[in-house]
mmCIF file of C-alpha atoms in Angstrom:
data_model
loop_
_atom_site.group_PDB
_atom_site.id
_atom_site.type_symbol
_atom_site.label_atom_id
_atom_site.label_comp_id
_atom_site.label_asym_id
_atom_site.label_seq_id
_atom_site.Cartn_x
_atom_site.Cartn_y
_atom_site.Cartn_z
ATOM 1 C CA MET A 1 -27.787 7.219 -44.882
ATOM 2 C CA PRO A 2 -27.188 5.600 -41.312
ATOM 3 C CA VAL A 3 -27.855 7.693 -38.566
ATOM 4 C CA LEU A 4 -25.265 7.230 -35.384
ATOM 5 C CA PRO A 5 -26.126 8.262 -32.069
ATOM 6 C CA ALA A 6 -24.919 11.950 -31.884
ATOM 7 C CA THR A 7 -21.950 12.196 -29.114
ATOM 8 C CA ARG A 8 -19.165 13.370 -31.173
ATOM 9 C CA ILE A 9 -17.774 17.161 -31.282
ATOM 10 C CA ASP A 10 -15.997 17.862 -34.324
ATOM 11 C CA THR A 11 -13.375 20.342 -34.111
ATOM 12 C CA HIS A 12 -12.372 20.580 -38.104
ATOM 13 C CA HIS A 13 -15.724 21.312 -39.780
ATOM 14 C CA HIS A 14 -15.456 24.099 -42.267
ATOM 15 C CA VAL A 15 -17.755 26.808 -43.619
ATOM 16 C CA VAL A 16 -17.707 27.747 -46.969
ATOM 17 C CA PRO A 17 -20.125 30.906 -47.593
ATOM 18 C CA GLY A 18 -21.308 31.753 -50.764
ATOM 19 C CA PHE A 19 -20.057 35.090 -50.944
ATOM 20 C CA TYR A 20 -16.655 33.798 -49.933
ATOM 21 C CA ARG A 21 -16.550 31.016 -52.403
ATOM 22 C CA ASP A 22 -17.752 33.133 -55.574
ATOM 23 C CA TRP A 23 -14.964 35.468 -55.082
ATOM 24 C CA LEU A 24 -12.531 33.130 -54.809
ATOM 25 C CA VAL A 25 -13.858 30.981 -58.130
ATOM 26 C CA SER A 26 -14.077 33.862 -59.638
ATOM 27 C CA HIS A 27 -10.643 34.774 -59.120
ATOM 28 C CA GLY A 28 -9.325 31.240 -59.836
ATOM 29 C CA VAL A 29 -8.387 30.206 -55.999
ATOM 30 C CA GLU A 30 -8.309 26.851 -54.722
ATOM 31 C CA SER A 31 -7.857 25.219 -51.621
ATOM 32 C CA GLY A 32 -4.184 23.887 -51.532
ATOM 33 C CA GLY A 33 -5.263 22.424 -55.049
ATOM 34 C CA MET A 34 -8.858 21.552 -54.284
ATOM 35 C CA PRO A 35 -11.716 23.253 -56.007
ATOM 36 C CA MET A 36 -13.912 25.325 -53.674
ATOM 37 C CA PRO A 37 -16.669 22.837 -52.730
ATOM 38 C CA SER A 38 -20.244 24.291 -51.846
ATOM 39 C CA TRP A 39 -21.623 24.155 -48.856
ATOM 40 C CA SER A 40 -25.076 24.586 -46.600
ATOM 41 C CA VAL A 41 -26.186 24.158 -43.122
ATOM 42 C CA GLU A 42 -28.247 21.441 -44.003
ATOM 43 C CA GLY A 43 -25.382 19.509 -45.909
ATOM 44 C CA SER A 44 -23.665 20.008 -42.819
ATOM 45 C CA ARG A 45 -25.873 18.688 -40.611
ATOM 46 C CA GLU A 46 -27.024 15.868 -42.470
ATOM 47 C CA VAL A 47 -23.223 14.755 -42.428
ATOM 48 C CA MET A 48 -23.422 15.271 -38.802
ATOM 49 C CA ARG A 49 -25.869 12.909 -38.540
ATOM 50 C CA SER A 50 -24.163 10.144 -40.711
ATOM 51 C CA LEU A 51 -21.253 10.669 -38.080
ATOM 52 C CA GLY A 52 -22.795 10.780 -34.913
ATOM 53 C CA VAL A 53 -21.669 14.519 -34.476
ATOM 54 C CA ARG A 54 -23.943 16.531 -32.118
ATOM 55 C CA THR A 55 -21.822 19.745 -32.517
ATOM 56 C CA ALA A 56 -19.661 20.997 -35.066
ATOM 57 C CA LEU A 57 -17.188 23.815 -34.574
ATOM 58 C CA LEU A 58 -17.363 25.789 -37.988
ATOM 59 C CA SER A 59 -14.035 27.562 -39.505
ATOM 60 C CA VAL A 60 -12.679 28.707 -42.638
ATOM 61 C CA SER A 61 -10.302 26.787 -44.251
ATOM 62 C CA THR A 62 -7.502 27.635 -46.529
ATOM 63 C CA PRO A 63 -6.748 30.066 -48.324
ATOM 64 C CA GLY A 64 -8.439 32.295 -45.363
ATOM 65 C CA VAL A 65 -8.367 35.741 -46.409
ATOM 66 C CA ASP A 66 -4.862 35.419 -47.920
ATOM 67 C CA PRO A 67 -5.980 35.833 -51.439
ATOM 68 C CA TRP A 68 -7.555 39.503 -50.888
ATOM 69 C CA PRO A 69 -5.562 42.532 -51.073
ATOM 70 C CA ALA A 70 -4.473 43.755 -47.616
ATOM 71 C CA ALA A 71 -6.380 46.648 -47.417
ATOM 72 C CA ASP A 72 -9.546 44.081 -48.057
ATOM 73 C CA ALA A 73 -8.796 41.074 -46.107
ATOM 74 C CA ALA A 74 -9.752 42.605 -42.628
ATOM 75 C CA ALA A 75 -13.133 43.539 -43.604
ATOM 76 C CA VAL A 76 -13.774 40.030 -45.456
ATOM 77 C CA ALA A 77 -12.917 38.354 -41.919
ATOM 78 C CA ARG A 78 -15.267 40.406 -40.347
ATOM 79 C CA ASP A 79 -18.135 39.276 -42.893
ATOM 80 C CA LEU A 80 -16.839 35.637 -42.250
ATOM 81 C CA ASN A 81 -17.035 36.042 -38.495
ATOM 82 C CA ASP A 82 -20.459 37.667 -38.784
ATOM 83 C CA PHE A 83 -22.013 35.066 -40.844
ATOM 84 C CA THR A 84 -20.588 31.999 -38.914
ATOM 85 C CA THR A 85 -21.808 33.877 -35.890
ATOM 86 C CA GLN A 86 -25.283 34.041 -37.198
ATOM 87 C CA ILE A 87 -25.667 30.176 -37.995
ATOM 88 C CA VAL A 88 -24.471 29.868 -34.313
ATOM 89 C CA ARG A 89 -26.965 31.846 -32.972
ATOM 90 C CA THR A 90 -29.883 30.257 -35.088
ATOM 91 C CA HIS A 91 -28.751 26.820 -34.109
ATOM 92 C CA ALA A 92 -27.146 26.813 -30.951
ATOM 93 C CA ALA A 93 -26.725 23.386 -30.151
ATOM 94 C CA THR A 94 -25.582 22.241 -33.304
ATOM 95 C CA PHE A 95 -22.884 24.650 -34.112
ATOM 96 C CA GLY A 96 -20.076 26.679 -32.552
ATOM 97 C CA HIS A 97 -17.386 28.395 -34.283
ATOM 98 C CA LEU A 98 -13.546 29.562 -34.905
ATOM 99 C CA ALA A 99 -13.409 33.006 -36.026
ATOM 100 C CA THR A 100 -11.171 33.860 -38.916
ATOM 101 C CA ILE A 101 -8.177 36.205 -38.150
ATOM 102 C CA PRO A 102 -6.242 38.419 -41.014
ATOM 103 C CA LEU A 103 -2.833 37.618 -40.377
ATOM 104 C CA PRO A 104 -0.216 38.900 -41.554
ATOM 105 C CA ASP A 105 -1.875 42.284 -40.385
ATOM 106 C CA VAL A 106 -1.345 42.016 -36.494
ATOM 107 C CA ASP A 107 -3.065 45.280 -35.562
ATOM 108 C CA ALA A 108 -6.257 44.116 -37.695
ATOM 109 C CA SER A 109 -5.875 40.685 -36.047
ATOM 110 C CA VAL A 110 -5.731 41.897 -32.875
ATOM 111 C CA ASN A 111 -8.754 43.753 -33.087
ATOM 112 C CA GLU A 112 -10.838 41.419 -34.616
ATOM 113 C CA ALA A 113 -9.846 38.169 -32.225
ATOM 114 C CA VAL A 114 -11.028 40.825 -29.618
ATOM 115 C CA ARG A 115 -13.930 41.452 -31.331
ATOM 116 C CA ALA A 116 -14.938 37.649 -32.378
ATOM 117 C CA LEU A 117 -14.231 36.547 -28.761
ATOM 118 C CA ASP A 118 -15.401 39.277 -26.896
ATOM 119 C CA GLU A 119 -18.457 40.501 -28.943
ATOM 120 C CA LEU A 120 -19.594 37.645 -31.146
ATOM 121 C CA GLY A 121 -18.974 34.742 -28.538
ATOM 122 C CA ALA A 122 -16.436 32.639 -30.686
ATOM 123 C CA ASP A 123 -15.430 29.547 -29.083
ATOM 124 C CA GLY A 124 -11.723 30.065 -30.299
ATOM 125 C CA VAL A 125 -9.820 31.253 -33.620
ATOM 126 C CA VAL A 126 -8.476 29.380 -36.625
ATOM 127 C CA LEU A 127 -4.923 30.465 -38.001
ATOM 128 C CA LEU A 128 -3.057 29.250 -40.756
ATOM 129 C CA GLY A 129 0.254 27.537 -40.468
ATOM 130 C CA ASN A 130 1.645 30.373 -42.286
ATOM 131 C CA ALA A 131 0.179 33.735 -43.582
ATOM 132 C CA ARG A 132 1.943 34.686 -46.802
ATOM 133 C CA GLY A 133 4.924 33.197 -45.763
ATOM 134 C CA THR A 134 5.072 33.965 -41.932
ATOM 135 C CA TYR A 135 5.049 31.301 -39.320
ATOM 136 C CA LEU A 136 3.315 31.468 -36.310
ATOM 137 C CA GLY A 137 6.374 32.106 -34.088
ATOM 138 C CA ASP A 138 7.255 35.021 -35.844
ATOM 139 C CA ALA A 139 8.172 37.730 -33.182
ATOM 140 C CA SER A 140 5.883 40.178 -34.903
ATOM 141 C CA TYR A 141 3.014 38.313 -33.942
ATOM 142 C CA GLU A 142 3.710 38.705 -29.896
ATOM 143 C CA PRO A 143 0.461 41.233 -29.373
ATOM 144 C CA LEU A 144 -1.863 38.848 -30.841
ATOM 145 C CA MET A 145 -0.484 35.576 -28.790
ATOM 146 C CA ARG A 146 -0.655 37.968 -25.817
ATOM 147 C CA VAL A 147 -4.350 38.652 -26.410
ATOM 148 C CA LEU A 148 -5.153 34.978 -27.078
ATOM 149 C CA ASP A 149 -3.368 34.347 -24.111
ATOM 150 C CA GLU A 150 -5.303 36.573 -21.912
ATOM 151 C CA HIS A 151 -8.462 34.972 -23.321
ATOM 152 C CA ASP A 152 -7.569 31.316 -22.524
ATOM 153 C CA ALA A 153 -8.205 31.007 -26.290
ATOM 154 C CA VAL A 154 -8.248 27.635 -28.263
ATOM 155 C CA VAL A 155 -6.677 27.887 -31.840
ATOM 156 C CA LEU A 156 -7.024 25.266 -34.443
ATOM 157 C CA ILE A 157 -3.886 25.736 -36.863
ATOM 158 C CA HIS A 158 -5.068 24.769 -40.158
ATOM 159 C CA PRO A 159 -2.204 24.120 -42.548
ATOM 160 C CA SER A 160 -1.843 26.297 -45.971
ATOM 161 C CA GLU A 161 0.603 26.112 -49.033
ATOM 162 C CA LEU A 162 3.926 26.293 -48.330
ATOM 163 C CA PRO A 163 5.857 29.676 -49.281
ATOM 164 C CA GLY A 164 7.878 27.925 -51.906
ATOM 165 C CA GLY A 165 4.984 26.779 -53.761
ATOM 166 C CA ALA A 166 3.563 23.199 -54.603
ATOM 167 C CA ALA A 167 5.831 20.728 -56.519
ATOM 168 C CA PRO A 168 4.705 19.996 -60.021
ATOM 169 C CA GLY A 169 1.731 17.404 -60.174
ATOM 170 C CA ILE A 170 1.598 17.301 -56.437
ATOM 171 C CA PRO A 171 -0.975 19.340 -54.909
ATOM 172 C CA ALA A 172 -0.353 21.042 -51.638
ATOM 173 C CA TYR A 173 -3.137 19.343 -49.895
ATOM 174 C CA ALA A 174 -1.617 15.948 -50.604
ATOM 175 C CA ALA A 175 1.922 16.241 -49.121
ATOM 176 C CA ASP A 176 2.737 20.477 -48.262
ATOM 177 C CA PHE A 177 -0.131 20.349 -45.857
ATOM 178 C CA LEU A 178 1.444 18.180 -43.415
ATOM 179 C CA LEU A 179 4.712 20.019 -43.693
ATOM 180 C CA ASP A 180 3.073 23.337 -43.098
ATOM 181 C CA THR A 181 1.323 22.205 -40.002
ATOM 182 C CA THR A 182 4.711 20.661 -38.853
ATOM 183 C CA ARG A 183 6.601 23.948 -39.344
ATOM 184 C CA ALA A 184 3.991 26.035 -37.561
ATOM 185 C CA ALA A 185 4.060 23.595 -34.648
ATOM 186 C CA VAL A 186 7.806 24.038 -34.595
ATOM 187 C CA SER A 187 7.643 27.670 -35.001
ATOM 188 C CA LEU A 188 5.671 27.875 -32.239
ATOM 189 C CA CYS A 189 7.914 25.939 -29.686
ATOM 190 C CA ARG A 190 11.382 27.221 -30.608
ATOM 191 C CA SER A 191 10.200 30.828 -30.479
ATOM 192 C CA GLY A 192 9.178 30.041 -26.688
ATOM 193 C CA VAL A 193 5.462 30.805 -27.373
ATOM 194 C CA LEU A 194 4.188 27.958 -26.134
ATOM 195 C CA ASP A 195 5.866 28.840 -22.675
ATOM 196 C CA ARG A 196 5.197 32.516 -22.964
ATOM 197 C CA TYR A 197 1.419 32.265 -23.427
ATOM 198 C CA PRO A 198 0.442 28.918 -21.692
ATOM 199 C CA ARG A 199 -3.185 29.454 -21.779
ATOM 200 C CA ILE A 200 -3.505 29.285 -25.269
ATOM 201 C CA ARG A 201 -4.700 25.693 -26.114
ATOM 202 C CA TRP A 202 -3.634 24.661 -29.544
ATOM 203 C CA ILE A 203 -5.048 21.967 -31.744
ATOM 204 C CA LEU A 204 -3.035 20.652 -35.010
ATOM 205 C CA SER A 205 -4.859 19.607 -38.117
ATOM 206 C CA HIS A 206 -4.598 16.130 -39.813
ATOM 207 C CA GLY A 207 -3.227 14.616 -36.525
ATOM 208 C CA GLY A 208 -0.293 16.858 -36.471
ATOM 209 C CA GLY A 209 0.819 16.616 -39.968
ATOM 210 C CA ILE A 210 4.259 14.065 -39.306
ATOM 211 C CA ILE A 211 4.960 14.938 -35.990
ATOM 212 C CA PRO A 212 4.224 11.799 -33.968
ATOM 213 C CA TYR A 213 5.828 9.806 -36.716
ATOM 214 C CA ALA A 214 8.770 11.960 -36.961
ATOM 215 C CA ALA A 215 8.664 13.572 -33.556
ATOM 216 C CA PRO A 216 12.226 12.355 -32.803
ATOM 217 C CA ARG A 217 13.713 13.998 -35.741
ATOM 218 C CA VAL A 218 12.046 17.443 -35.318
ATOM 219 C CA ALA A 219 12.535 17.396 -31.278
ATOM 220 C CA GLN A 220 15.773 19.418 -31.067
ATOM 221 C CA SER A 221 14.781 22.349 -33.622
ATOM 222 C CA ALA A 222 11.163 22.593 -31.453
ATOM 223 C CA SER A 223 13.312 23.417 -28.379
ATOM 224 C CA VAL A 224 14.107 26.744 -27.610
ATOM 225 C CA ASN A 225 17.729 25.645 -26.146
ATOM 226 C CA GLY A 226 18.497 22.785 -28.731
ATOM 227 C CA LYS A 227 17.384 19.980 -25.987
ATOM 228 C CA PRO A 228 15.669 17.126 -27.612
ATOM 229 C CA LEU A 229 13.540 15.982 -24.561
ATOM 230 C CA GLU A 230 12.678 19.759 -23.991
ATOM 231 C CA GLY A 231 11.274 19.627 -27.861
ATOM 232 C CA LEU A 232 9.427 16.441 -27.091
ATOM 233 C CA ARG A 233 7.743 17.946 -24.089
ATOM 234 C CA LEU A 234 6.624 20.987 -26.186
ATOM 235 C CA LEU A 235 5.403 18.820 -29.277
ATOM 236 C CA ARG A 236 3.171 17.021 -26.539
ATOM 237 C CA ARG A 237 1.289 20.253 -25.638
ATOM 238 C CA PHE A 238 -0.835 20.280 -28.516
ATOM 239 C CA TYR A 239 -3.984 18.952 -29.115
ATOM 240 C CA TYR A 240 -4.005 16.658 -32.300
ATOM 241 C CA ASP A 241 -7.392 16.325 -34.564
ATOM 242 C CA THR A 242 -8.303 13.117 -36.721
ATOM 243 C CA ALA A 243 -9.407 14.614 -39.900
ATOM 244 C CA LEU A 244 -7.987 12.417 -42.397
ATOM 245 C CA THR A 245 -6.164 10.632 -40.143
ATOM 246 C CA PRO A 246 -7.751 7.629 -38.616
ATOM 247 C CA PHE A 247 -5.954 4.681 -40.391
ATOM 248 C CA VAL A 248 -4.469 1.354 -39.330
ATOM 249 C CA THR A 249 -0.462 2.993 -39.953
ATOM 250 C CA SER A 250 -1.093 6.297 -38.879
ATOM 251 C CA MET A 251 -3.625 6.200 -35.592
ATOM 252 C CA PRO A 252 -1.194 4.079 -33.434
ATOM 253 C CA ALA A 253 1.480 6.573 -33.884
ATOM 254 C CA LEU A 254 -0.808 9.501 -32.810
ATOM 255 C CA LEU A 255 -2.346 7.707 -29.960
ATOM 256 C CA ARG A 256 1.289 6.636 -28.780
ATOM 257 C CA PHE A 257 2.698 9.923 -29.443
ATOM 258 C CA ALA A 258 -0.091 12.447 -28.028
ATOM 259 C CA LYS A 259 -0.656 13.072 -24.428
ATOM 260 C CA PRO A 260 -3.836 11.139 -23.130
ATOM 261 C CA GLY A 261 -6.799 13.081 -23.868
ATOM 262 C CA HIS A 262 -5.151 15.435 -26.331
ATOM 263 C CA VAL A 263 -7.081 13.787 -29.634
ATOM 264 C CA VAL A 264 -10.101 15.220 -30.807
ATOM 265 C CA PHE A 265 -12.318 14.628 -33.487
ATOM 266 C CA GLY A 266 -12.156 16.193 -36.940
ATOM 267 C CA SER A 267 -14.379 15.364 -40.330
ATOM 268 C CA ASP A 268 -12.607 18.236 -42.627
ATOM 269 C CA TYR A 269 -16.037 18.380 -44.029
ATOM 270 C CA PRO A 270 -16.931 19.476 -46.803
ATOM 271 C CA PHE A 271 -13.319 19.443 -48.118
ATOM 272 C CA ALA A 272 -13.328 15.596 -47.199
ATOM 273 C CA ALA A 273 -16.190 14.155 -48.928
ATOM 274 C CA PRO A 274 -19.106 12.434 -46.662
ATOM 275 C CA TRP A 275 -18.070 8.934 -47.641
ATOM 276 C CA ILE A 276 -14.648 9.889 -46.884
ATOM 277 C CA GLY A 277 -15.457 10.999 -43.423
ATOM 278 C CA ARG A 278 -17.360 8.241 -42.717
ATOM 279 C CA SER A 279 -14.765 5.650 -43.733
ATOM 280 C CA PHE A 280 -12.100 7.413 -41.119
ATOM 281 C CA ALA A 281 -14.957 7.950 -38.900
ATOM 282 C CA ALA A 282 -15.482 4.135 -38.721
ATOM 283 C CA MET A 283 -12.135 3.379 -38.221
ATOM 284 C CA LEU A 284 -12.103 4.905 -34.770
ATOM 285 C CA ARG A 285 -14.506 2.048 -33.668
ATOM 286 C CA ALA A 286 -11.206 -0.059 -33.544
ATOM 287 C CA TYR A 287 -9.683 1.940 -30.339
ATOM 288 C CA PRO A 288 -10.524 1.349 -26.722
ATOM 289 C CA LYS A 289 -13.552 2.511 -25.089
ATOM 290 C CA LEU A 290 -11.478 5.097 -23.079
ATOM 291 C CA SER A 291 -9.740 6.486 -26.037
ATOM 292 C CA GLY A 292 -12.664 6.482 -28.201
ATOM 293 C CA ARG A 293 -14.644 8.437 -25.693
ATOM 294 C CA ALA A 294 -11.795 11.080 -25.080
ATOM 295 C CA ILE A 295 -11.437 11.564 -28.870
ATOM 296 C CA ASN A 296 -15.332 11.774 -29.722
ATOM 297 C CA HIS A 297 -16.300 14.269 -27.113
ATOM 298 C CA SER A 298 -14.473 14.554 -23.888
ATOM 299 C CA ALA A 299 -11.128 15.868 -25.229
ATOM 300 C CA ALA A 300 -13.284 18.665 -26.730
ATOM 301 C CA GLU A 301 -15.379 19.147 -23.618
ATOM 302 C CA ARG A 302 -12.495 20.319 -21.743
ATOM 303 C CA LEU A 303 -11.303 22.739 -24.743
ATOM 304 C CA PHE A 304 -14.680 23.867 -25.306
ATOM 305 C CA PRO A 305 -16.775 23.731 -21.642
ATOM 306 C CA ARG A 306 -19.803 25.399 -22.928
ATOM 307 C CA LEU A 307 -20.487 22.157 -25.124
ATOM 308 C CA GLU A 308 -20.197 19.852 -22.081
ATOM 309 C CA ARG A 309 -23.494 18.185 -21.358
#
């Protein structure tokens, strides 16, 4: 396996602790129609070397803690965050982490966000596009948004299954994930969350779902006042990661729509197999040096200053 110069920061790199995977597998739970993969620190580090990644920000993917009974979800989130914290403390130069938050329980989510950001040193948090059908712009989430804003938090929005369930024969990861990300972004825009809490920095997974391609169509719905130009302004506030996105038909739309410096590298390991990550990463070489440098590390360094060299 070739080893590339380690310059990249991977903002979309998943961790699958054994205790977490075992419980989900024993209960027949998948991740958007994909079986739960095995994971190890060594496996992550090997993939990072092959992709030229110097630091990976670990996060738990879909389904997060949604499958657990509400009374247990907060405790599982704590265990997950303690697990990733220990990895980062052992491999500080190699990993960071984005904390799991047990929405839709707002009180527990506020408590865990404060603990993770203040006590555990988390680099940010990961939120699902919807938590049991409630999208991120919902008014009930205001206390959490307030805390995230006070902490200048970076939030990775990871898609989940749509509230209505997947269409027969079409797993959620294939199409619904893209719509869930788009719905979450529009929900945050039209609810006014982006303007009320301007210090939160948001990363949309997988190139922002369908936003770069369909922005003119969704812009009016993304506006607080129904004005398309306002909706476009808000949608361009987001950062966008490249997980499963660098393709000849998708990257041009993403780079034309996103603000300069608002595209960050993502591998989606281990849900994306190593060869898939290498294929998509290789496509990034086609882009100009300035864009490539921003995607690979400088945009992420602005979001996560402690990772700056």
